[in-house]
XYZ file of C-alpha atoms in Angstrom:
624
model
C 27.170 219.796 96.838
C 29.004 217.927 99.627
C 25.282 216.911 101.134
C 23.858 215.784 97.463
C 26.875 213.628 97.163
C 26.383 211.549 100.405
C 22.799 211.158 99.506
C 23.543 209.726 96.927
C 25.668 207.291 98.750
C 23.349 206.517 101.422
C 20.673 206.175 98.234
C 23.482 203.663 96.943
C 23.623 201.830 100.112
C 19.545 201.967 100.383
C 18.951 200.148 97.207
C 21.436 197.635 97.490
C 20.087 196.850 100.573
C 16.829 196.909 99.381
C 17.462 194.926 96.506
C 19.857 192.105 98.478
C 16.144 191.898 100.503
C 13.408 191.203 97.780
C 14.219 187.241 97.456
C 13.725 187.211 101.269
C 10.282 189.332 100.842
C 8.647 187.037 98.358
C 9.512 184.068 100.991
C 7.656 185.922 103.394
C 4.783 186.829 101.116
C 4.190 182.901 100.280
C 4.764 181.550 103.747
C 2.292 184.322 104.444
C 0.007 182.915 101.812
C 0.564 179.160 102.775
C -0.137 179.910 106.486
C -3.569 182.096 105.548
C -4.711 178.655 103.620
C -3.407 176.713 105.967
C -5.764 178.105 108.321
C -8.325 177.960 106.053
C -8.401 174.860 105.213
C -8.203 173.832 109.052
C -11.292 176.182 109.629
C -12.836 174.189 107.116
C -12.291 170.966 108.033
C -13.070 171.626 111.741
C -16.792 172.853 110.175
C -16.875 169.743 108.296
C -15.431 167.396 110.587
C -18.287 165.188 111.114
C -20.582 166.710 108.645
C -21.078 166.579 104.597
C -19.129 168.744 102.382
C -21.032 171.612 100.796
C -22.767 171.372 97.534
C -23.729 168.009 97.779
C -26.980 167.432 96.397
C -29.498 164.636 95.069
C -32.179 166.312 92.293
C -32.722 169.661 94.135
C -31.847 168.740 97.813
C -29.049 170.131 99.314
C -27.032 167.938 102.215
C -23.965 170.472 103.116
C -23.587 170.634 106.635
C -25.562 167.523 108.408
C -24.165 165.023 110.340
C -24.747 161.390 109.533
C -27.863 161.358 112.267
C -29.318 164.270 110.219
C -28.806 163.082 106.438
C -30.236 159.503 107.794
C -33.378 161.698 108.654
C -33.483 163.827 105.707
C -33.776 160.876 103.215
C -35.930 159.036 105.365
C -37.921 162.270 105.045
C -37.593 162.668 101.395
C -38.302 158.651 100.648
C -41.110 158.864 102.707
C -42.560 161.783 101.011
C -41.801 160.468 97.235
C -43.904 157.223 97.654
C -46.853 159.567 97.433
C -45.822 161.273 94.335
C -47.299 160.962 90.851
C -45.503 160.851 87.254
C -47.804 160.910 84.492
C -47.137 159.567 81.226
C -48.663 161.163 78.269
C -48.980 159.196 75.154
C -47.272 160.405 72.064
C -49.136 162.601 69.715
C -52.111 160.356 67.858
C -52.135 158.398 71.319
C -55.170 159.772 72.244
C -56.406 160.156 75.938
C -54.548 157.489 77.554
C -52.683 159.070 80.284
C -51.292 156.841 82.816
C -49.828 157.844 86.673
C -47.344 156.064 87.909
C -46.218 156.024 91.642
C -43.215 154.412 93.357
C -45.432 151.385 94.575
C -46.468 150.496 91.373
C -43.022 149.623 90.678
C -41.625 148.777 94.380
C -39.134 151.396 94.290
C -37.766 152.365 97.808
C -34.297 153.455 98.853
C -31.757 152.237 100.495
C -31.156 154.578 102.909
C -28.098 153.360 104.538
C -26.199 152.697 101.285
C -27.160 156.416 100.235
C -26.245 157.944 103.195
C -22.960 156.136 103.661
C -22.230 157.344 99.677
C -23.100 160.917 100.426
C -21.394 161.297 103.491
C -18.468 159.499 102.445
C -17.672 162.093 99.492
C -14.363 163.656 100.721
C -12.908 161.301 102.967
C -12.395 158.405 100.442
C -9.993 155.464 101.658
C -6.865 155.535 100.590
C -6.420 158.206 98.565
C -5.709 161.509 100.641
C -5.205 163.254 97.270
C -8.675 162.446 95.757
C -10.181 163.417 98.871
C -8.289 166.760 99.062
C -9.563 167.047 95.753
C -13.166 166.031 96.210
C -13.227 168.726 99.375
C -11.642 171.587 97.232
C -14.485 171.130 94.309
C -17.156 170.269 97.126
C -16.458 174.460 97.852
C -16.694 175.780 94.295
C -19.108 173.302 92.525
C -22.117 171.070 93.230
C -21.695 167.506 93.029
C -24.929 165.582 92.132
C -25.630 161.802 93.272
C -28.442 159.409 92.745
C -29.823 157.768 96.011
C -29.190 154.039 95.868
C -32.893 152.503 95.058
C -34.141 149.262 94.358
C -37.117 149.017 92.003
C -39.138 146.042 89.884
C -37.567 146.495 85.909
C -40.385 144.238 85.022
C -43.165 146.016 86.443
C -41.620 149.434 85.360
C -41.725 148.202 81.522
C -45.132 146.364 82.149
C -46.418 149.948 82.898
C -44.725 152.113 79.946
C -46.173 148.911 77.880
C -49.698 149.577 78.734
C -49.269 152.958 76.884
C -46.692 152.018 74.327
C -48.673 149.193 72.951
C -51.280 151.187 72.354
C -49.707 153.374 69.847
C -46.332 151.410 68.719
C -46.078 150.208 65.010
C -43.089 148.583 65.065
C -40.835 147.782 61.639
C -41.473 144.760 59.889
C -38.622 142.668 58.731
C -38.558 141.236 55.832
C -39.500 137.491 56.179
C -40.906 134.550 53.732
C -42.657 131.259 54.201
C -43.607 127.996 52.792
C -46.942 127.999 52.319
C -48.545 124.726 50.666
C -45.209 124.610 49.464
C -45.341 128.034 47.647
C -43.393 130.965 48.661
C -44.837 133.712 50.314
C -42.286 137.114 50.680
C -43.505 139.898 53.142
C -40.977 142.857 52.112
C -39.618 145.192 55.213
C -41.585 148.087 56.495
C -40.017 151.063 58.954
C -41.849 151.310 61.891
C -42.445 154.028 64.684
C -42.158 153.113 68.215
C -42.021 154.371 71.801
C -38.849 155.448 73.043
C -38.687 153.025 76.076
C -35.309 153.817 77.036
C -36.090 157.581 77.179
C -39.271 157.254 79.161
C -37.452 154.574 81.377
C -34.505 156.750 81.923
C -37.199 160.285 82.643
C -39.347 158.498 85.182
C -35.837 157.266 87.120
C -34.435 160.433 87.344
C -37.613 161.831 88.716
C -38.089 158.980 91.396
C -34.172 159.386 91.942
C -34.479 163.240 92.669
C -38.114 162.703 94.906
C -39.936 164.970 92.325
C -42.791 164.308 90.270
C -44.032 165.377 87.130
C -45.250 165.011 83.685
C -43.460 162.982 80.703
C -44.355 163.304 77.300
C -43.588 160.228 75.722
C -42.254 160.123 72.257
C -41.504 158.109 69.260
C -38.631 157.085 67.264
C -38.077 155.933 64.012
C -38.043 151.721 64.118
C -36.097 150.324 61.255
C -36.078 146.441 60.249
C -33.058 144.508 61.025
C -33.587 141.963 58.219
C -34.253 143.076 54.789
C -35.060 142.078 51.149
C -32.713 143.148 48.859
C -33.439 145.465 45.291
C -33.081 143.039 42.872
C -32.819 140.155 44.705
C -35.140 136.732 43.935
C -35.074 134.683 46.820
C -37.344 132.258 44.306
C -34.336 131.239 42.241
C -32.655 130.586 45.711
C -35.248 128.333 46.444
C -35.609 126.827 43.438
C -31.363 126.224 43.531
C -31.588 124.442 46.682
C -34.615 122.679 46.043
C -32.607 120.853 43.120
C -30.107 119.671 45.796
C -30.519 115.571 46.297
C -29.964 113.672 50.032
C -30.539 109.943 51.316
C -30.481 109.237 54.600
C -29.194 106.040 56.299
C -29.131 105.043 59.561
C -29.001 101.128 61.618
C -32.507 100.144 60.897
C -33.351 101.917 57.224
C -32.773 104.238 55.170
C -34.799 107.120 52.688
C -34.222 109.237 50.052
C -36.006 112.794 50.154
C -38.420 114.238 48.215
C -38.013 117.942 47.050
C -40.781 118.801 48.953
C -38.944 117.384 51.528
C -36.414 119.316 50.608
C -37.736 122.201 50.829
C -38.749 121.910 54.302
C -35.299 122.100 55.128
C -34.454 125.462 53.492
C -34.727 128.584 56.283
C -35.019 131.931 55.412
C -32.323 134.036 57.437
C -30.653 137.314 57.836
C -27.135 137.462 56.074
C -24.893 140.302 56.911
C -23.767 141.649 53.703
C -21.029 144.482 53.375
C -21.124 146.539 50.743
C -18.834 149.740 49.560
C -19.398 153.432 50.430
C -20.023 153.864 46.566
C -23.065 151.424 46.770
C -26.366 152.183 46.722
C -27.807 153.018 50.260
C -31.063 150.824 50.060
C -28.304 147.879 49.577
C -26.772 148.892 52.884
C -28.621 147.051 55.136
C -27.170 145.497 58.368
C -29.039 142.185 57.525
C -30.540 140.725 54.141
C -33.351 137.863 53.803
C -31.725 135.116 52.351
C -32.706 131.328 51.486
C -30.369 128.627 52.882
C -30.339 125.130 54.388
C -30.097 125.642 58.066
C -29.645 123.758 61.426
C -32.606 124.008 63.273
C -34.770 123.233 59.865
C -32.685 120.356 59.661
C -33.097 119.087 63.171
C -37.124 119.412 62.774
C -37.120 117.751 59.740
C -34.838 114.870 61.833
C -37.486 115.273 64.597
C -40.461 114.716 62.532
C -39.375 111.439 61.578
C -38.136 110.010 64.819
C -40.830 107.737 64.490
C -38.759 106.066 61.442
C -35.273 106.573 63.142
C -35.523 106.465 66.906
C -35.548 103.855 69.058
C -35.957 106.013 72.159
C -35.297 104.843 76.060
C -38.318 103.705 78.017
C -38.653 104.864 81.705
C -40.408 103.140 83.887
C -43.556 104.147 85.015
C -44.055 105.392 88.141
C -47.063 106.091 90.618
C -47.798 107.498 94.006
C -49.834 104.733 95.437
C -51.207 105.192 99.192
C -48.768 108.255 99.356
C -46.074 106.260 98.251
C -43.864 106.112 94.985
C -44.193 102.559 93.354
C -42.829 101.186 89.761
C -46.076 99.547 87.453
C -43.887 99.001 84.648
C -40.073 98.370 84.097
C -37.299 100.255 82.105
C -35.824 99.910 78.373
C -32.815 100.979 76.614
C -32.764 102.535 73.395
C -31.159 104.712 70.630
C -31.834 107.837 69.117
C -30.971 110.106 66.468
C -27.766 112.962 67.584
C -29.540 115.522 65.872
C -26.620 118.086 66.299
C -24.134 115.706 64.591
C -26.290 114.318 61.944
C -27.794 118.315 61.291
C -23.741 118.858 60.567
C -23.138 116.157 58.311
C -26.270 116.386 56.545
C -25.221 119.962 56.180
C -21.845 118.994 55.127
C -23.379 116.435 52.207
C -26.075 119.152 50.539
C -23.444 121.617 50.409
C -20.968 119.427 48.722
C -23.179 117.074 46.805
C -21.272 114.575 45.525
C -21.672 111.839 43.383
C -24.151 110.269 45.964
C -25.105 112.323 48.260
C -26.081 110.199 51.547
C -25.812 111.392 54.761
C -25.410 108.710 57.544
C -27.358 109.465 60.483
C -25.509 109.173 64.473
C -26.910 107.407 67.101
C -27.003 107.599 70.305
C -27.261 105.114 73.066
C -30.253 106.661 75.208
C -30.257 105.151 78.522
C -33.180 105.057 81.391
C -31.775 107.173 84.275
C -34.236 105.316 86.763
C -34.356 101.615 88.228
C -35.368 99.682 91.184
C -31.927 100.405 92.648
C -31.928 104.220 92.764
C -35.951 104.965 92.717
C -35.732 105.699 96.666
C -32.743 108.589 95.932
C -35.277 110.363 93.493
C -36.472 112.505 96.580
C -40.377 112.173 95.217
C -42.316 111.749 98.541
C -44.650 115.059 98.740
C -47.084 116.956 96.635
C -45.250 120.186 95.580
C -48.076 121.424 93.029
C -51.113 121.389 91.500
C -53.462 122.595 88.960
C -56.863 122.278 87.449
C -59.312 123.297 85.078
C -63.077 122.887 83.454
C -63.505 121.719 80.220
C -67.198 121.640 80.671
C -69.553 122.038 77.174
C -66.326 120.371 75.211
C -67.261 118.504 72.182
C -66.708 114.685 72.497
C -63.326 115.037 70.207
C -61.937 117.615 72.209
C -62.508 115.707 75.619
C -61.110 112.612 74.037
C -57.987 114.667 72.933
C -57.968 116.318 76.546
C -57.832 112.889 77.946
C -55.521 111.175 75.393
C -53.052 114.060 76.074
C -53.133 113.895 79.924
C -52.779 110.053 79.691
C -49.084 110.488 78.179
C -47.966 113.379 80.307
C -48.950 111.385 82.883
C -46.330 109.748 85.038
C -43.495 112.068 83.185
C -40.161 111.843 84.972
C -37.559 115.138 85.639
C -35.167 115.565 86.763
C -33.011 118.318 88.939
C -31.480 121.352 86.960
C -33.953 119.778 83.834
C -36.036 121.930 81.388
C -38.827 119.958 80.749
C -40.382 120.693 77.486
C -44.496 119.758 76.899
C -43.912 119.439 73.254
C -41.451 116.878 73.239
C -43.101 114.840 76.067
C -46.327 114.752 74.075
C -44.376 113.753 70.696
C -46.229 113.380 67.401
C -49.685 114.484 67.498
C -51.834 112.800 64.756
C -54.032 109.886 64.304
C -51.370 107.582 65.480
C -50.844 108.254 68.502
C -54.383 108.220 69.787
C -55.953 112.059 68.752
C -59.010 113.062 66.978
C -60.110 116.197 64.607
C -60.881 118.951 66.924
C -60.496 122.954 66.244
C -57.287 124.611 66.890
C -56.314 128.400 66.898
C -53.767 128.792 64.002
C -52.858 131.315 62.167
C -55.665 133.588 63.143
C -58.262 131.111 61.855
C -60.177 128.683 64.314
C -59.586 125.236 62.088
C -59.866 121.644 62.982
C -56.732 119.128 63.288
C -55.818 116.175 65.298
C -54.658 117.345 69.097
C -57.484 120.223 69.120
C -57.794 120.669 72.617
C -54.801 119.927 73.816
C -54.143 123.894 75.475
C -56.476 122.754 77.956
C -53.857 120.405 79.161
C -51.121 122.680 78.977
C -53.209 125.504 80.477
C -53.846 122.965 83.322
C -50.013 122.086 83.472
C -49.113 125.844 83.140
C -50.933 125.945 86.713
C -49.914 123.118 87.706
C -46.123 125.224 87.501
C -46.809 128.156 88.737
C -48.744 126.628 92.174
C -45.435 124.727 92.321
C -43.257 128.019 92.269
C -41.097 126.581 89.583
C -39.545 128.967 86.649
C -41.016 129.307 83.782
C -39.012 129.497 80.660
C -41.406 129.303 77.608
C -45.057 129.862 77.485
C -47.199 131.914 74.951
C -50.947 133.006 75.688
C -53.743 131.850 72.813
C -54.502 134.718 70.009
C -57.686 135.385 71.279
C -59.921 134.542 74.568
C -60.889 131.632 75.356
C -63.978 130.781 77.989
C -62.384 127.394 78.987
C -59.443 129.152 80.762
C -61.614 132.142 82.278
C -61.414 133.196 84.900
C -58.705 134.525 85.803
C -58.041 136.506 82.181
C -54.172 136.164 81.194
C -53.079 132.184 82.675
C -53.696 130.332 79.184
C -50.438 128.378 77.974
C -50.696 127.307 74.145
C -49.080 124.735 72.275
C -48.644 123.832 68.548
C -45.936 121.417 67.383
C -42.773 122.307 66.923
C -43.726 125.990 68.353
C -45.446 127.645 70.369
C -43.880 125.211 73.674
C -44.562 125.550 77.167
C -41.051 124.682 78.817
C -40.001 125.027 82.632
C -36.961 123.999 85.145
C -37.009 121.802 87.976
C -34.871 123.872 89.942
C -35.832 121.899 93.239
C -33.605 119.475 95.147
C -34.900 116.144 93.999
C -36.883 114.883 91.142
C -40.728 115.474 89.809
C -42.988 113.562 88.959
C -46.459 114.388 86.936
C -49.701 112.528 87.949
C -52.727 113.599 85.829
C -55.609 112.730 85.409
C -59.295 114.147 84.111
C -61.940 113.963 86.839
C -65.513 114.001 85.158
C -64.885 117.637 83.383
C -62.000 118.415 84.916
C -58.139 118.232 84.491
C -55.994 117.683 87.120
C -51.951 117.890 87.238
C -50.319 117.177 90.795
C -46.678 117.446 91.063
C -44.655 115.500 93.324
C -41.023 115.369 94.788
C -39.644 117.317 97.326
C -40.175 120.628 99.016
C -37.822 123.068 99.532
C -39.756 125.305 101.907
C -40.854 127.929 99.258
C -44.087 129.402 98.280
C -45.696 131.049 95.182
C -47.873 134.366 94.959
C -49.863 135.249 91.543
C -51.193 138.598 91.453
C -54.995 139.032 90.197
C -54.559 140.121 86.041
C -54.236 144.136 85.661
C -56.809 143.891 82.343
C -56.349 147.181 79.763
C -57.099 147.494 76.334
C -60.831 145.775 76.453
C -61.181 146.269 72.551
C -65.234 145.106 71.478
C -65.366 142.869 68.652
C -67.475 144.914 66.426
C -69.614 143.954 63.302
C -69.731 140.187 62.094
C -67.979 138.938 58.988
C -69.806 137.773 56.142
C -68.190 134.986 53.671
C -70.004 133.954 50.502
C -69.428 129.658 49.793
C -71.068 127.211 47.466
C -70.883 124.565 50.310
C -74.423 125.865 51.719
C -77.666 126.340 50.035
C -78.538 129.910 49.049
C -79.312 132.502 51.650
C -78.394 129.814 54.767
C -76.038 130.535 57.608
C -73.476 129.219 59.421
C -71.248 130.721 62.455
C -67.826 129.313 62.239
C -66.332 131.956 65.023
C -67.692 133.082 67.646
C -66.718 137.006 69.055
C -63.867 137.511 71.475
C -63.481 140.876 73.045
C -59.343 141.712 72.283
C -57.247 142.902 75.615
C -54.083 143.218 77.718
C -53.527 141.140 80.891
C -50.464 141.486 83.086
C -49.898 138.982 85.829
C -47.089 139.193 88.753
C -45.551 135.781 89.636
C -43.480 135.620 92.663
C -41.877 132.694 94.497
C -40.067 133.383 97.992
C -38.231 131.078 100.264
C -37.048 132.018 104.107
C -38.870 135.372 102.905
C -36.228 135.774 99.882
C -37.635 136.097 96.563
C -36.110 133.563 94.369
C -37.705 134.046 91.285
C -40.159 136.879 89.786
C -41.648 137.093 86.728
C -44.238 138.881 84.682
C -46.693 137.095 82.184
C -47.927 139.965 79.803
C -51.047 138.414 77.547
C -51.847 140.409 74.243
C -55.528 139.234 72.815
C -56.410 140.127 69.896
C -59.998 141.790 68.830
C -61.788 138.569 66.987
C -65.393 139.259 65.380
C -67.568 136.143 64.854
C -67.961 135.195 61.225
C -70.599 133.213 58.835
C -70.536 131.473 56.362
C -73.654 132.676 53.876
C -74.559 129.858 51.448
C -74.804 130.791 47.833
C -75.635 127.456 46.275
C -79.273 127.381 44.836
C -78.653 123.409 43.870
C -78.779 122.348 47.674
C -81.768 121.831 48.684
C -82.494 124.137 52.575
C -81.160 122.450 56.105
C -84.077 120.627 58.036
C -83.894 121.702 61.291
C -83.246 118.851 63.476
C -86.335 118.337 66.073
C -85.576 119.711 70.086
C-alpha cells in the first residue's frame, strides 16, 4: 500500500508538470508550423525568383515557370501563329449560305508583346503593395488567373466585317415617325425589329483572337424594339391642327412678314417625348419615347434659313485666285448682317408658345464681318496645292452640264479657314431658278424626278475627292440610293447632296487656310485645293463590293399622258450592292485620321410608262 501511495504522488507531480508544460507545447507546435511555411514560402520564391507565378494563363496557354526571355518568345510564338487562324461567322438561322472567315489581318489585330509580357510577368510583384503581392502569389498556387494579351486592332474594320453578314439578314425596328407631305400628314406607326447581336459577335471573335484560337461563331439575333413610339389613342392630327392655329410676324431692320399656316406648319417637328406613366398603366403606354407634334428649334432655324434671301445681308469675301502660282485678290471685301438664328429660333419659340395679343417675333442680327483683306491675305498660309479631284460628266444632258457648271462657279474661290467645318450646302445656298440652275433629274425619295440643281452630286462627288486626295476629315457625306455610271469607277466614292440634308461637310484641320479653285474642263470637273502642307499623305483602299443584288423584272405603270399601247423608260436598272472603302491619312508614318465609308445601294429595276390614252394620236419617230 506504501508503493501505491507514492505513485500516486509521483502521478501527482507528473501531471502537474505535465500540465504547467502544455502552453509551452502549443508555442512550439506553431513556431514549428511558422518555420515549415517559412521555408516554404522561401522555396517558393527562390523557384519563382525571376520567373512567372504558376497558373498564369491567356485562353489555354499556360506561362508558370518562364523567365521574361522565355514568355517574350512564347507570345511571339503564339502571335505569330494566330495571324494565320480563321473565325468563321455563320449567319443566323434564315441567313442562308453566307458564311464569312475572318483572320487577324482583316482587322489589323497584332499584340503588343512587350506590354503583355511586362503584365504577365509582373503579376505578384506589384509596386507598392507587398500585401497584394503576397496575396496575388498565394492564389497564383491554388487558382488560375486568366489575362488578355494587350492587342491593338481596327474597330472599324471589325464592324465593317460583322456588317457584311448582319446587313444581310437585320430588320431593324421602325420608330414611329410622321411627315408633311404636300402639306398632309403622313404617320408610319412603330414596328419591333430583329437584329444581329453585334456586341455578342464582337465580344466572341475578341476573345478568340485574345486566347490565339480559332473557331466557329454562330451569330444570333435579338429582339430590336423602337425607341420612339405612337401612342394608343393618341391623334397627333389634332396636335397639328392646334399648332397650326398658332399666329407669328416676323420683323427685322429691313422688313417684316406675317406667316402663313402653311408656313406654319413647316415649323412644327415631330419628336420623341419621354412620358412616365404609373405601374398600374397599361404596358403598350410604357414606352421610353412617344411621337409627338411640337414647334422645334432646328425647324425653326430652316424655316429662318430658307428665307435669308429676305433677311440677310450676308458678308462678302473677297475673291481670291492663284494666278502664276501665286494668291492674288480680283475682287474686294463687304460687310454685312445676318440673321442669329439661335437667338431669334428662342424668341420665336418664346412668342408661339405664349401668343399674345400680337404675336411678333423680332428677329437678331448679327454684324457678319469679312475675316480677309489686303492686310492679312499673305498670313493665310495658301501657297501650295494640297488636293485635288476630278470627274467625267460625259453623255450629260445640256441642263445638267449647265447646273454642273453653275454649281462649280460658286464653290469656286470658297475661303476656310483653320479648325473650320466647311459645309457644301451652305456654300452653295438656295438652289432654284434664281440663282442661276435649270430643271434636271434628281434622286429623291426613291424616285428619279426633275428639279432645279439636278446634277449638282457631280460636283460634290468631285469635291468629295477633292477631300479625301487632300487627307482632310470627313465629317458628313451620304452615298446616292442607287448607282450611278457618272461616279464609276471606283464603286462606293459618290457624295450626295439635297438642301437642307443630305450635306457633305469636312474640317480644315491643316495649319493655314484653303482655298477651292474649280473649274469644268470640256467634260470634266476639277476641284484643286490650296494652302499649306503639313507633310501628310492619304491612302484609299480599292471598294470591298458584296451584296451585287440584279435588278430583276421591269415595272410597268399605266398613264393617260401617252397614246395607247406606247412606251416610255423613265428609269433605267441599277444593280443594288455594298461597298466598303478604307481611308487613311498618315504623317511622319503616324496615322492621324482613319475612316471607313460603307455605301448601301439599293436594287432599282427600270420602269415604263405604258400609254393608255386612245385620243393621242402615236409618236412619230424623229428621223436618224
Amino acid at each position: 500500500m506504501g508503493g501505491e501511495k507514492k505513485k500516486t504522488v509521483w502521478g501527482r507531480i507528473l501531471g502537474l508538470y505535465t500540465t504547467s508544460k502544455l502552453p509551452f507545447r502549443y508555442g512550439a507546435w506553431s513556431l514549428s508550423i511558422l518555420a515549415v511555411l517559412a521555408l516554404g514560402y522561401l522555396f517558393f520564391s527562390l523557384q519563382y525568383l525571376d520567373r512567372v507565378y504558376p497558373n498564369v494563363v491567356i485562353g489555354p496557354n499556360k506561362f508558370g515557370g518562364l523567365t521574361l526571355t522565355e514568355l517574350k518568345d512564347r507570345l511571339t510564338g503564339l502571335a505569330t501563329a494566330q495571324i494565320d487562324q480563321k473565325i468563321t461567322l455563320n449567319p443566323p438561322a434564315g441567313g442562308g449560305d453566307n458564311t464569312l472567315d475572318i483572320s487577324p489581318k482583316d482587322i489589323d489585330w497584332h499584340v503588343d508583346i512587350e506590354a503583355t509580357a511586362t503584365q504577365v510577368f509582373n503579376y505578384g510583384r506589384e509596386d507598392g503593395s507587398r500585401l497584394t503581392s503576397f496575396l496575388h502569389q498565394l492564389r497564383s498556387s491554388f487558382r488560375k488567373t486568366h489575362f488578355d494579351p494587350v492587342v491593338h486592332y481596327d474597330k472599324d474594320l471589325l464592324s465593317a466585317k460583322i456588317s457584311q453578314i448582319a446587313d444581310k439578314v437585320n430588320n431593324p425596328a421602325q420608330d414611329a415617325s410622321a411627315v408633311l407631305v404636300s402639306d398632309k400628314l403622313v404617320v408610319t406607326t412603330q414596328k419591333d425589329g430583329e437584329i444581329v447581336d453585334v456586341d455578342t459577335v464582337n465580344n466572341q471573335i475578341l476573345n478568340m483572337l485574345n486566347g490565339f484560337s480559332g473557331g466557329t461563331i454562330e451569330m444570333e439575333k435579338r429582339l430590336d424594339t423602337p425607341k420612339i413610339k405612337l401612342i394608343s389613342g393618341q391623334n397627333l392630327n389634332t396636335e397639328l391642327e392646334e399648332l397650326s392655329g398658332r399666329k407669328l410676324a416676323l420683323k427685322w431692320e429691313t422688313g417684316s412678314k406675317t406667316l402663313s399656316r402653311k408656313e406654319i406648319r413647316q415649323l412644327v417637328g415631330f419628336v420623341g417625348e419621354t412620358l412616365v406613366y404609373s405601374d398600374e398603366a397599361p404596358k403598350e403606354h410604357r414606352a421610353s419615347q412617344a411621337l409627338t407634334a411640337e414647334f422645334t428649334a432646328e425647324k425653326v432655324q430652316n424655316y429662318l434659313t430658307s428665307i435669308s434671301d429676305q433677311t440677310d445681308s450676308p458678308a462678302v469675301e473677297p475673291q481670291l485666285v492663284i494666278k502664276d502660282g501665286k494668291l492674288a485678290i480680283i475682287k474686294g471685301a463687304k460687310e454685312g448682317q445676318v440673321v442669329d438664328l439661335k437667338i431669334s429660333a428662342e424668341t420665336i419659340l418664346s412668342v408661339l408658345k405664349s401668343q399674345g395679343e400680337n404675336p411678333t417675333a423680332t428677329l437678331t442680327m448679327k454684324k457678319d464681318t469679312p475675316t480677309i483683306n489686303e492686310a492679312n491675305i499673305a498670313s493665310l498660309g495658301i501657297k501650295e496645292r494640297i488636293g485635288y479631284g476630278e470627274t467625267s460628266f460625259a453623255g450629260s444632258p445640256a441642263n445638267r452640264r449647265h447646273n454642273i457648271t453653275n454649281g462649280v462657279s460658286i464653290l469656286q474661290s470658297a475661303l476656310i479657314k483653320p479648325g473650320e467645318t466647311f459645309s457644301t450646302i451652305a456654300k452653295l445656298g438656295a438652289i432654284d431658278n434664281t440663282t442661276g440652275y435649270l430643271p434636271e433629274l434628281v434622286i429623291k425619295e426613291n424616285r428619279t424626278t426633275p428639279e432645279f440643281g439636278g446634277g449638282l452630286c457631280q460636283v460634290s462627288t468631285t469635291l468629295f475627292r477633292a477631300i479625301l486626295n487632300a487627307g482632310l476629315p470627313i465629317t458628313e457625306r451620304k452615298n446616292h440610293s442607287y448607282r450611278v455610271s457618272y461616279y464609276e469607277p471606283p464603286v462606293g466614292l459618290d457624295a450626295t447632296i439635297y438642301f437642307p440634308k443630305p450635306d457633305l461637310k469636312f474640317v480644315n484641320d491643316t495649319p493655314g487656310y484653303i482655298l477651292i479653285q474649280g473649274r469644268v474642263v470640256g467634260n470634266k470637273v476639277v476641284f484643286e485645293f490650296w494652302g499649306t502642307s503639313d507633310g501628310r499623305t492619304s491612302n484609299i483602299t480599292a471598294p470591298i463590293v458584296s451584296n451585287v443584288v440584279q435588278p430583276g423584272e421591269p415595272i410597268y405603270a399605266d398613264t393617260d399622258t401617252l397614246p395607247k399601247g406606247e412606251q416610255k423608260q423613265i428609269e433605267k436598272p441599277h444593280a443594288g450592292a455594298t461597298a466598303i472603302v478604307t481611308y487613311t491619312v498618315t504623317r511622319a508614318g503616324t496615322v492621324i485620321n482613319k475612316q471607313v465609308f460603307k455605301s448601301i445601294y439599293k436594287v432599282w429595276p427600270a420602269r415604263f410608262l405604258v400609254g393608255t390614252n386612245e385620243s393621242l394620236p402615236p409618236s412619230v419617230p424623229s428621223t436618224p
